[in-house]
Amino acid sequence: MPSLDKFIIRGGNRLSGSVTISGAKNASLALMPATLLAGGSCRLENTPRLRDISTMSTLLETMGVVIRHPGTTLELDTANITSFEAPYQMVKKMRASFYVLGPLLGRYGQARVSYPGGCAWGPRPVDLHLKALEALGAEIEIEAGYVVARAPRLEGCDFTFDVSSVGATGNTLMAAVLAKGTTVLRNAAVEPEITQLAHFLVRMGARIEGIGTHVLTIEGVDDLHPADDTNIPDRIEAGTFLAAAAIAGGSVTLERVDPDHLSTVLARFRDAGCSVDTETDRIHIHSDGCLQPVSVTTDIYPGFPTDMQAQWMAMMTVAPGRSIVTDTVYHDRFNHVPELQRLGARIEVNGNSAVIHGSDRLTGATVMSTDLRASASLIIAGLIADGTTEVLRVYHIDRGYEAIELKLRNLGADIQRVDSEDY
Ligand code: EPZ
């Protein structure tokens, strides 16, 4: 059972100083299963120390992968794969476990992967994954909640995704690199995490054209070899710290980031009244804590990320005036709303949009984390709320943020992690 720690936050401190951003969780969660495509040892530098990474490690270890994680270097030895199964107990904890399907099919021609359930905020289908893998020639059955897939040898195809999907693009790309012939993937996702995955596959010997565009052309090869790589920075962790600085007020520098991954987000922070300067691997933000109401609509990359929607909403609760946050990627990703309302936020949800009537005050209260980014929004709100805010069930946040309370405390926030009996 994950720890039931809680955070105790006393609002009102301005933030200052610099924070080093960790490696991208959602890139690591694709790079790790990709190592299954070759037998041998891979080293993945700048791998963050997160609960989701250890969940993926545990899954891969049950399949025979030998893993070490000294510091932020992840070493994976895939020489002796003994199982082609991702059991329900694992997949239900983390949807990204489904990423093993593509590489298992690509290299071993077989896989038995539990069908992922919903997530904290609603159903998250995998139909696009399965449709694309069937187009590559996989035979797929659903048996007792498991996807059972067989493919003696995948054949290249020309496939168009009906909807841009990060996971489906990643899974299909990992299957196609060892398919016979040419595969063209159209309407492929272009999130930086997919670009990172494609570059890693090329280092392993894959032949991929169009990396970074919506059309990926893959020439199948007979086999791949292990490779090393260094992960990109986590753009969502970076955006989360920008939101913390914006709402609390102050001057903060983010180190080891890629500003190009956040161009739309940085523009919205400027619209909200923050000054934002960038260098190659740094972002400087200054905020006087008085924010303008700015409406955002999430979109696929390079649009405003759905993974920043909750954090932005927290900021808008104290931006005097009316703003609208619309999520076009997940239409029901609003579990953070009732918790923000407990802090005094005035928010009305209508379908996949929320109207926020910003005021200049929030009042501390006990609130409940429900999912990773919702938890981040509650911490952000707690930084400005009068008095004390207790955020329960912080195991959600430990899934995707490395020691967030230490990083925030180093910037001047008054935040403590304590054991909790409440849950
Ligand atoms: C990835 O999830 C991320 N997770 C999510 O981050 C992120 O919110 C999401 O991409 C969107 O950017 C990882 O990378 C591990 P999708 P993924 O397939 O791949 C629909 C976080 O907070 N869809 O791009 O599951 C789907 O319902 C997490 O770090 C289908 O309909 O997202 C959604 O509406 C949360 N059928 C849209 O596509 C499918 O087969 C985008 O989903 C697949 C997806």
Short mmCIF file of C-alpha atoms and ligand atoms in Angstrom, two decimals:
data_model
loop_
_atom_site.label_atom_id
_atom_site.label_comp_id
_atom_site.label_asym_id
_atom_site.label_seq_id
_atom_site.Cartn_x
_atom_site.Cartn_y
_atom_site.Cartn_z
CA MET A 1 0.00 0.00 0.00
CA PRO A 2 1.56 3.33 -0.95
CA SER A 3 2.29 5.65 1.94
CA LEU A 4 -0.65 7.78 3.03
CA ASP A 5 1.49 10.84 3.58
CA LYS A 6 -0.02 14.28 3.39
CA PHE A 7 1.41 17.70 2.69
CA ILE A 8 0.85 20.60 5.10
CA ILE A 9 1.20 23.93 3.30
CA ARG A 10 1.08 27.38 4.87
CA GLY A 11 0.21 29.88 2.18
CA GLY A 12 1.64 33.32 1.57
CA ASN A 13 5.37 32.80 0.97
CA ARG A 14 6.83 34.22 -2.22
CA LEU A 15 9.19 31.92 -4.15
CA SER A 16 12.74 32.65 -5.22
CA GLY A 17 15.83 30.78 -6.35
CA SER A 18 16.34 27.99 -8.87
CA VAL A 19 15.01 24.48 -9.30
CA THR A 20 16.43 21.65 -11.42
CA ILE A 21 13.77 19.90 -13.46
CA SER A 22 13.89 16.09 -13.63
CA GLY A 23 13.76 13.84 -16.69
CA ALA A 24 10.44 13.42 -18.48
CA LYS A 25 8.24 10.77 -16.84
CA ASN A 26 6.24 10.16 -19.99
CA ALA A 27 9.36 9.73 -22.11
CA SER A 28 10.92 7.27 -19.64
CA LEU A 29 7.68 5.26 -19.58
CA ALA A 30 8.10 4.70 -23.34
CA LEU A 31 11.90 4.27 -23.42
CA MET A 32 11.84 1.53 -20.78
CA PRO A 33 9.59 -0.92 -22.68
CA ALA A 34 11.41 -0.01 -25.91
CA THR A 35 14.51 -1.77 -24.51
CA LEU A 36 12.57 -5.05 -24.90
CA LEU A 37 13.15 -4.73 -28.66
CA ALA A 38 16.79 -5.81 -28.30
CA GLY A 39 18.67 -8.25 -26.08
CA GLY A 40 21.38 -6.69 -23.94
CA SER A 41 22.07 -3.70 -21.71
CA CYS A 42 20.75 -0.16 -22.21
CA ARG A 43 21.55 2.89 -20.07
CA LEU A 44 18.92 5.63 -19.88
CA GLU A 45 20.36 8.79 -18.31
CA ASN A 46 18.21 11.48 -16.64
CA THR A 47 15.54 8.95 -15.64
CA PRO A 48 13.51 10.49 -12.80
CA ARG A 49 13.03 8.64 -9.50
CA LEU A 50 9.23 8.35 -9.47
CA ARG A 51 6.62 5.82 -8.40
CA ASP A 52 5.55 5.33 -12.02
CA ILE A 53 9.14 4.51 -13.00
CA SER A 54 9.40 1.90 -10.24
CA THR A 55 6.00 0.50 -11.30
CA MET A 56 7.28 0.09 -14.87
CA SER A 57 10.55 -1.39 -13.54
CA THR A 58 8.62 -3.96 -11.49
CA LEU A 59 6.57 -4.94 -14.52
CA LEU A 60 9.66 -5.35 -16.71
CA GLU A 61 11.42 -7.33 -13.95
CA THR A 62 8.52 -9.82 -13.86
CA MET A 63 9.24 -10.32 -17.57
CA GLY A 64 12.92 -11.10 -16.91
CA VAL A 65 14.53 -7.69 -17.35
CA VAL A 66 17.32 -6.99 -14.84
CA ILE A 67 17.16 -3.37 -13.75
CA ARG A 68 19.36 -1.07 -11.67
CA HIS A 69 18.62 2.59 -11.01
CA PRO A 70 21.73 4.21 -9.50
CA GLY A 71 20.97 7.95 -9.15
CA THR A 72 19.15 9.02 -12.28
CA THR A 73 20.77 6.39 -14.51
CA LEU A 74 18.51 3.51 -15.35
CA GLU A 75 20.28 0.32 -16.48
CA LEU A 76 18.16 -2.38 -18.10
CA ASP A 77 19.42 -5.82 -19.19
CA THR A 78 16.93 -7.50 -21.51
CA ALA A 79 19.09 -10.49 -22.48
CA ASN A 80 16.79 -13.01 -20.85
CA ILE A 81 13.07 -12.29 -21.31
CA THR A 82 11.06 -15.08 -19.67
CA SER A 83 7.50 -13.77 -19.84
CA PHE A 84 5.39 -11.95 -22.39
CA GLU A 85 2.64 -10.99 -19.98
CA ALA A 86 1.60 -7.77 -18.22
CA PRO A 87 -0.76 -8.88 -15.44
CA TYR A 88 -3.86 -7.01 -14.31
CA GLN A 89 -2.31 -6.24 -10.91
CA MET A 90 0.34 -4.16 -12.66
CA VAL A 91 -1.63 -2.59 -15.50
CA LYS A 92 -4.42 -1.42 -13.18
CA LYS A 93 -1.84 0.62 -11.27
CA MET A 94 -0.52 2.39 -14.31
CA ARG A 95 -2.01 2.64 -17.79
CA ALA A 96 1.43 3.14 -19.34
CA SER A 97 2.10 -0.56 -18.63
CA PHE A 98 0.18 -1.08 -21.87
CA TYR A 99 3.26 0.19 -23.67
CA VAL A 100 4.84 -3.31 -23.46
CA LEU A 101 2.36 -4.62 -26.04
CA GLY A 102 4.05 -3.12 -29.10
CA PRO A 103 7.64 -4.21 -28.35
CA LEU A 104 6.59 -7.72 -27.25
CA LEU A 105 4.66 -8.16 -30.50
CA GLY A 106 7.46 -6.65 -32.54
CA ARG A 107 10.26 -8.81 -31.17
CA TYR A 108 8.54 -11.94 -29.81
CA GLY A 109 5.35 -12.08 -31.87
CA GLN A 110 3.22 -12.63 -28.78
CA ALA A 111 1.88 -10.74 -25.78
CA ARG A 112 -0.79 -11.07 -23.11
CA VAL A 113 -1.46 -7.65 -21.63
CA SER A 114 -4.25 -6.75 -19.26
CA TYR A 115 -6.78 -4.37 -20.72
CA PRO A 116 -6.23 -1.08 -18.88
CA GLY A 117 -9.25 0.05 -16.92
CA GLY A 118 -10.26 3.65 -16.64
CA CYS A 119 -8.18 6.13 -14.74
CA ALA A 120 -9.03 8.53 -11.94
CA TRP A 121 -11.08 10.78 -14.19
CA GLY A 122 -12.78 8.40 -16.54
CA PRO A 123 -12.51 5.82 -19.33
CA ARG A 124 -9.34 5.78 -21.41
CA PRO A 125 -9.80 3.45 -24.37
CA VAL A 126 -7.03 1.63 -26.22
CA ASP A 127 -8.98 1.02 -29.43
CA LEU A 128 -6.48 3.01 -31.51
CA HIS A 129 -3.59 0.89 -30.22
CA LEU A 130 -5.36 -2.34 -31.18
CA LYS A 131 -6.59 -1.08 -34.56
CA ALA A 132 -3.07 -0.02 -35.56
CA LEU A 133 -1.47 -3.29 -34.39
CA GLU A 134 -4.10 -5.29 -36.29
CA ALA A 135 -3.28 -3.22 -39.39
CA LEU A 136 0.31 -4.45 -38.93
CA GLY A 137 -1.00 -8.01 -39.04
CA ALA A 138 -1.41 -8.82 -35.34
CA GLU A 139 -4.21 -11.22 -34.38
CA ILE A 140 -5.83 -9.78 -31.28
CA GLU A 141 -8.40 -11.41 -28.97
CA ILE A 142 -9.83 -10.06 -25.73
CA GLU A 143 -9.92 -12.91 -23.20
CA ALA A 144 -11.08 -12.36 -19.61
CA GLY A 145 -9.91 -8.77 -19.50
CA TYR A 146 -6.65 -9.47 -21.30
CA VAL A 147 -5.48 -8.45 -24.74
CA VAL A 148 -4.01 -11.65 -26.22
CA ALA A 149 -1.99 -10.80 -29.32
CA ARG A 150 -0.09 -12.98 -31.75
CA ALA A 151 1.97 -12.00 -34.79
CA PRO A 152 4.57 -14.43 -36.16
CA ARG A 153 5.89 -11.54 -38.28
CA LEU A 154 4.33 -8.09 -38.51
CA GLU A 155 3.92 -6.63 -42.01
CA GLY A 156 4.38 -2.93 -42.76
CA CYS A 157 1.24 -0.96 -43.62
CA ASP A 158 -0.03 2.55 -44.29
CA PHE A 159 -2.14 3.49 -41.24
CA THR A 160 -3.92 6.68 -40.24
CA PHE A 161 -4.86 7.29 -36.58
CA ASP A 162 -8.44 8.59 -36.33
CA VAL A 163 -7.39 10.58 -33.25
CA SER A 164 -3.91 11.79 -32.35
CA SER A 165 -2.81 9.48 -29.53
CA VAL A 166 0.54 9.58 -27.73
CA GLY A 167 0.29 6.00 -26.44
CA ALA A 168 -1.06 4.48 -29.63
CA THR A 169 1.67 6.19 -31.66
CA GLY A 170 4.33 4.92 -29.26
CA ASN A 171 3.03 1.36 -29.14
CA THR A 172 2.65 1.10 -32.91
CA LEU A 173 6.04 2.66 -33.58
CA MET A 174 7.69 0.09 -31.28
CA ALA A 175 5.96 -2.74 -33.19
CA ALA A 176 6.63 -1.35 -36.67
CA VAL A 177 10.43 -1.02 -36.34
CA LEU A 178 10.78 -4.84 -36.61
CA ALA A 179 7.91 -5.40 -39.08
CA LYS A 180 8.64 -6.60 -42.60
CA GLY A 181 8.63 -3.78 -45.14
CA THR A 182 7.55 -0.17 -44.89
CA THR A 183 5.07 1.29 -42.41
CA VAL A 184 3.63 4.79 -42.75
CA LEU A 185 1.87 6.18 -39.65
CA ARG A 186 -0.30 9.22 -40.43
CA ASN A 187 -1.77 11.60 -37.84
CA ALA A 188 0.98 10.35 -35.52
CA ALA A 189 1.44 12.20 -32.21
CA VAL A 190 4.31 14.72 -32.18
CA GLU A 191 4.67 15.19 -28.42
CA PRO A 192 8.36 15.55 -27.43
CA GLU A 193 8.13 12.22 -25.61
CA ILE A 194 7.32 10.46 -28.89
CA THR A 195 10.18 12.28 -30.63
CA GLN A 196 12.49 11.11 -27.84
CA LEU A 197 11.24 7.52 -28.26
CA ALA A 198 11.80 7.66 -32.04
CA HIS A 199 15.37 8.97 -31.56
CA PHE A 200 16.09 6.18 -29.09
CA LEU A 201 14.76 3.56 -31.52
CA VAL A 202 17.03 5.00 -34.25
CA ARG A 203 19.99 4.67 -31.85
CA MET A 204 18.97 1.01 -31.48
CA GLY A 205 19.20 0.62 -35.28
CA ALA A 206 15.63 1.39 -36.34
CA ARG A 207 15.02 3.26 -39.59
CA ILE A 208 12.48 6.06 -39.05
CA GLU A 209 11.87 9.12 -41.24
CA GLY A 210 9.69 12.13 -40.41
CA ILE A 211 10.55 12.20 -36.69
CA GLY A 212 8.82 15.19 -35.11
CA THR A 213 6.13 15.32 -37.81
CA HIS A 214 2.66 13.80 -38.03
CA VAL A 215 3.81 11.29 -40.68
CA LEU A 216 6.32 8.65 -39.59
CA THR A 217 7.80 6.31 -42.20
CA ILE A 218 9.46 3.20 -40.78
CA GLU A 219 11.58 0.75 -42.78
CA GLY A 220 11.41 -2.51 -40.84
CA VAL A 221 14.74 -4.14 -39.93
CA ASP A 222 15.45 -7.73 -38.88
CA ASP A 223 16.81 -6.88 -35.47
CA LEU A 224 17.86 -4.04 -33.20
CA HIS A 225 20.77 -3.68 -30.77
CA PRO A 226 20.82 -2.15 -27.27
CA ALA A 227 21.64 1.55 -27.01
CA ASP A 228 22.12 4.29 -24.43
CA ASP A 229 20.28 7.59 -24.36
CA THR A 230 19.66 10.66 -22.23
CA ASN A 231 16.08 11.55 -21.49
CA ILE A 232 14.54 14.96 -22.23
CA PRO A 233 13.45 17.21 -19.36
CA ASP A 234 9.90 16.95 -18.02
CA ARG A 235 7.95 19.78 -19.63
CA ILE A 236 4.95 19.23 -17.35
CA GLU A 237 7.01 19.37 -14.16
CA ALA A 238 8.51 22.57 -15.55
CA GLY A 239 5.06 24.04 -16.25
CA THR A 240 3.94 23.06 -12.75
CA PHE A 241 6.80 25.02 -11.15
CA LEU A 242 6.05 27.99 -13.40
CA ALA A 243 2.47 27.92 -12.10
CA ALA A 244 3.72 27.75 -8.51
CA ALA A 245 5.91 30.84 -9.05
CA ALA A 246 3.14 32.67 -10.89
CA ILE A 247 0.55 32.21 -8.15
CA ALA A 248 2.89 32.72 -5.16
CA GLY A 249 4.75 35.63 -6.69
CA GLY A 250 8.53 35.92 -6.86
CA SER A 251 11.42 35.16 -9.21
CA VAL A 252 12.31 31.57 -10.04
CA THR A 253 14.76 30.01 -12.49
CA LEU A 254 14.11 26.54 -13.91
CA GLU A 255 17.33 24.66 -14.78
CA ARG A 256 17.75 21.79 -17.26
CA VAL A 257 14.57 22.49 -19.21
CA ASP A 258 13.84 22.83 -22.91
CA PRO A 259 11.85 26.07 -23.43
CA ASP A 260 10.94 24.94 -26.96
CA HIS A 261 8.76 22.21 -25.41
CA LEU A 262 6.70 24.88 -23.64
CA SER A 263 6.24 27.67 -26.19
CA THR A 264 2.43 27.79 -25.97
CA VAL A 265 2.52 27.52 -22.17
CA LEU A 266 5.09 30.34 -21.83
CA ALA A 267 2.92 32.58 -24.02
CA ARG A 268 -0.04 32.03 -21.66
CA PHE A 269 2.08 32.89 -18.61
CA ARG A 270 3.06 36.15 -20.31
CA ASP A 271 -0.61 36.82 -21.10
CA ALA A 272 -1.38 36.27 -17.39
CA GLY A 273 1.06 39.08 -16.46
CA CYS A 274 4.26 37.15 -15.70
CA SER A 275 7.58 38.10 -17.23
CA VAL A 276 9.25 35.06 -18.75
CA ASP A 277 12.77 34.95 -20.22
CA THR A 278 14.44 31.88 -21.67
CA GLU A 279 17.94 30.58 -22.39
CA THR A 280 18.89 27.29 -24.08
CA ASP A 281 18.16 25.14 -21.04
CA ARG A 282 16.71 27.66 -18.58
CA ILE A 283 13.47 29.53 -18.01
CA HIS A 284 13.28 32.60 -15.73
CA ILE A 285 9.86 33.65 -14.49
CA HIS A 286 8.97 36.72 -12.44
CA SER A 287 5.50 37.32 -11.03
CA ASP A 288 4.16 40.00 -8.70
CA GLY A 289 1.44 37.54 -7.74
CA CYS A 290 -1.29 39.63 -9.39
CA LEU A 291 -2.51 37.48 -12.30
CA GLN A 292 -4.74 38.38 -15.23
CA PRO A 293 -7.59 36.00 -16.11
CA VAL A 294 -6.52 34.05 -19.22
CA SER A 295 -8.67 31.38 -20.85
CA VAL A 296 -7.00 28.28 -22.27
CA THR A 297 -8.13 25.40 -24.43
CA THR A 298 -6.00 22.27 -24.30
CA ASP A 299 -4.83 20.65 -27.50
CA ILE A 300 -2.32 18.12 -28.77
CA TYR A 301 1.29 19.26 -29.00
CA PRO A 302 2.37 22.01 -29.49
CA GLY A 303 -0.93 23.30 -28.09
CA PHE A 304 -1.60 23.90 -24.39
CA PRO A 305 -1.13 20.46 -22.74
CA THR A 306 -4.03 18.75 -21.00
CA ASP A 307 -1.48 17.79 -18.32
CA MET A 308 -1.23 21.51 -17.45
CA GLN A 309 -5.01 22.12 -17.35
CA ALA A 310 -5.49 21.57 -13.61
CA GLN A 311 -2.44 23.64 -12.68
CA TRP A 312 -3.64 26.52 -14.86
CA MET A 313 -7.11 26.36 -13.33
CA ALA A 314 -5.59 26.69 -9.85
CA MET A 315 -3.84 29.88 -10.96
CA MET A 316 -7.02 31.31 -12.46
CA THR A 317 -8.92 30.90 -9.17
CA VAL A 318 -7.02 33.94 -7.86
CA ALA A 319 -6.92 35.94 -11.11
CA PRO A 320 -9.67 38.54 -10.52
CA GLY A 321 -12.17 38.19 -13.37
CA ARG A 322 -13.62 35.42 -15.50
CA SER A 323 -11.63 32.79 -17.38
CA ILE A 324 -12.59 29.59 -19.13
CA VAL A 325 -10.55 26.39 -19.17
CA THR A 326 -11.59 23.89 -21.84
CA ASP A 327 -10.11 20.41 -22.21
CA THR A 328 -10.48 19.02 -25.73
CA VAL A 329 -8.25 15.98 -25.02
CA TYR A 330 -10.05 14.59 -21.96
CA HIS A 331 -13.58 15.90 -21.63
CA ASP A 332 -13.99 14.89 -17.98
CA ARG A 333 -10.64 15.74 -16.40
CA PHE A 334 -12.08 17.95 -13.64
CA ASN A 335 -11.71 15.98 -10.38
CA HIS A 336 -9.66 18.87 -9.02
CA VAL A 337 -12.67 21.23 -9.23
CA PRO A 338 -14.57 20.12 -6.07
CA GLU A 339 -11.30 20.16 -4.11
CA LEU A 340 -10.41 23.67 -5.34
CA GLN A 341 -13.96 24.72 -4.38
CA ARG A 342 -13.21 23.57 -0.82
CA LEU A 343 -10.50 26.24 -0.81
CA GLY A 344 -13.09 28.83 -1.79
CA ALA A 345 -12.60 28.79 -5.55
CA ARG A 346 -15.66 29.73 -7.63
CA ILE A 347 -15.78 27.35 -10.60
CA GLU A 348 -18.66 26.04 -12.74
CA VAL A 349 -18.10 23.01 -14.96
CA ASN A 350 -20.17 22.77 -18.13
CA GLY A 351 -19.29 19.70 -20.17
CA ASN A 352 -15.59 19.88 -21.00
CA SER A 353 -15.28 23.51 -19.97
CA ALA A 354 -14.92 25.16 -16.59
CA VAL A 355 -15.74 28.82 -15.96
CA ILE A 356 -13.60 30.28 -13.18
CA HIS A 357 -14.63 33.47 -11.36
CA GLY A 358 -11.28 34.47 -9.96
CA SER A 359 -11.06 36.28 -6.65
CA ASP A 360 -8.11 37.53 -4.70
CA ARG A 361 -8.49 35.16 -1.77
CA LEU A 362 -8.50 31.40 -1.15
CA THR A 363 -8.77 29.93 2.34
CA GLY A 364 -6.78 26.89 3.46
CA ALA A 365 -8.61 23.60 4.06
CA THR A 366 -8.04 19.85 3.96
CA VAL A 367 -8.27 18.59 0.37
CA MET A 368 -7.92 15.21 -1.32
CA SER A 369 -5.61 14.28 -4.17
CA THR A 370 -7.42 12.26 -6.80
CA ASP A 371 -4.91 12.03 -9.65
CA LEU A 372 -1.45 13.23 -10.48
CA ARG A 373 -2.09 16.64 -12.01
CA ALA A 374 -5.11 17.36 -9.78
CA SER A 375 -2.77 16.92 -6.81
CA ALA A 376 -0.36 19.44 -8.33
CA SER A 377 -3.19 21.97 -8.70
CA LEU A 378 -4.08 21.62 -5.01
CA ILE A 379 -0.49 22.25 -3.96
CA ILE A 380 -0.34 25.30 -6.22
CA ALA A 381 -3.55 26.67 -4.69
CA GLY A 382 -2.24 25.93 -1.19
CA LEU A 383 0.78 28.15 -1.81
CA ILE A 384 -1.50 31.19 -1.90
CA ALA A 385 -4.45 30.15 0.31
CA ASP A 386 -4.75 31.95 3.65
CA GLY A 387 -3.75 29.74 6.55
CA THR A 388 -3.02 26.02 6.29
CA THR A 389 -3.92 23.62 3.48
CA GLU A 390 -3.57 19.85 4.01
CA VAL A 391 -3.32 17.78 0.82
CA LEU A 392 -4.13 14.10 1.50
CA ARG A 393 -3.05 11.02 -0.47
CA VAL A 394 0.13 12.50 -1.87
CA TYR A 395 1.07 9.10 -3.30
CA HIS A 396 -0.72 10.39 -6.39
CA ILE A 397 1.80 13.20 -6.73
CA ASP A 398 4.75 10.93 -6.02
CA ARG A 399 3.82 9.11 -9.24
CA GLY A 400 4.97 12.02 -11.36
CA TYR A 401 6.99 14.53 -9.33
CA GLU A 402 10.39 13.83 -7.79
CA ALA A 403 10.49 15.21 -4.20
CA ILE A 404 8.21 18.09 -5.07
CA GLU A 405 8.01 19.31 -1.47
CA LEU A 406 11.81 19.52 -1.18
CA LYS A 407 12.07 21.44 -4.44
CA LEU A 408 9.30 23.84 -3.37
CA ARG A 409 10.80 24.28 0.14
CA ASN A 410 14.14 25.17 -1.44
CA LEU A 411 12.31 27.92 -3.29
CA GLY A 412 10.87 29.30 -0.03
CA ALA A 413 7.49 27.56 0.19
CA ASP A 414 6.26 26.51 3.62
CA ILE A 415 5.42 22.86 2.85
CA GLN A 416 5.98 19.74 4.96
CA ARG A 417 5.34 16.04 4.24
CA VAL A 418 3.92 14.22 7.28
CA ASP A 419 2.53 10.75 7.94
CA SER A 420 -1.22 10.77 7.85
CA GLU A 421 -3.92 8.67 9.47
CA ASP A 422 -6.55 10.50 7.38
CA TYR A 423 -7.29 8.97 4.00
C1 EPZ B 1 -0.34 10.24 -22.56
O1 EPZ B 1 -1.43 9.39 -22.23
C2 EPZ B 1 0.24 10.72 -21.23
N1 EPZ B 1 0.69 9.56 -20.46
C3 EPZ B 1 -0.82 11.47 -20.43
O2 EPZ B 1 -0.18 12.00 -19.27
C4 EPZ B 1 -1.35 12.64 -21.26
O3 EPZ B 1 -2.40 13.26 -20.56
C5 EPZ B 1 -1.84 12.14 -22.62
O4 EPZ B 1 -0.80 11.39 -23.30
C6 EPZ B 1 -2.27 13.28 -23.54
O5 EPZ B 1 -1.18 14.12 -23.79
C7 EPZ B 1 1.86 8.97 -20.81
O6 EPZ B 1 2.53 9.37 -21.74
C8 EPZ B 1 2.28 7.81 -19.96
P1 EPZ B 1 -3.53 9.64 -25.59
P2 EPZ B 1 -2.13 8.51 -23.40
O7 EPZ B 1 -3.57 8.27 -26.14
O8 EPZ B 1 -1.10 8.05 -24.35
C9 EPZ B 1 -8.08 9.06 -26.67
C10 EPZ B 1 0.17 12.41 -16.99
O9 EPZ B 1 -0.44 13.17 -16.26
N2 EPZ B 1 -7.71 7.70 -27.06
O10 EPZ B 1 -2.72 10.69 -26.30
O11 EPZ B 1 -2.96 7.49 -22.73
C11 EPZ B 1 -7.98 9.31 -25.19
O12 EPZ B 1 -9.16 8.87 -24.51
C12 EPZ B 1 -0.58 11.53 -17.97
O13 EPZ B 1 1.42 12.32 -17.04
C13 EPZ B 1 -8.65 6.89 -27.68
O14 EPZ B 1 -9.78 7.28 -27.89
O15 EPZ B 1 -3.05 9.61 -24.08
C14 EPZ B 1 -7.79 10.80 -25.12
O16 EPZ B 1 -9.05 11.43 -25.23
C15 EPZ B 1 -2.08 11.58 -17.74
N3 EPZ B 1 -8.30 5.63 -28.03
C16 EPZ B 1 -6.98 11.10 -26.37
O17 EPZ B 1 -7.15 9.97 -27.23
C17 EPZ B 1 -7.03 5.14 -27.81
O18 EPZ B 1 -6.75 3.98 -28.19
C18 EPZ B 1 -5.51 11.29 -26.13
O19 EPZ B 1 -5.05 10.15 -25.42
C19 EPZ B 1 -6.09 5.98 -27.19
C20 EPZ B 1 -6.44 7.26 -26.83
#
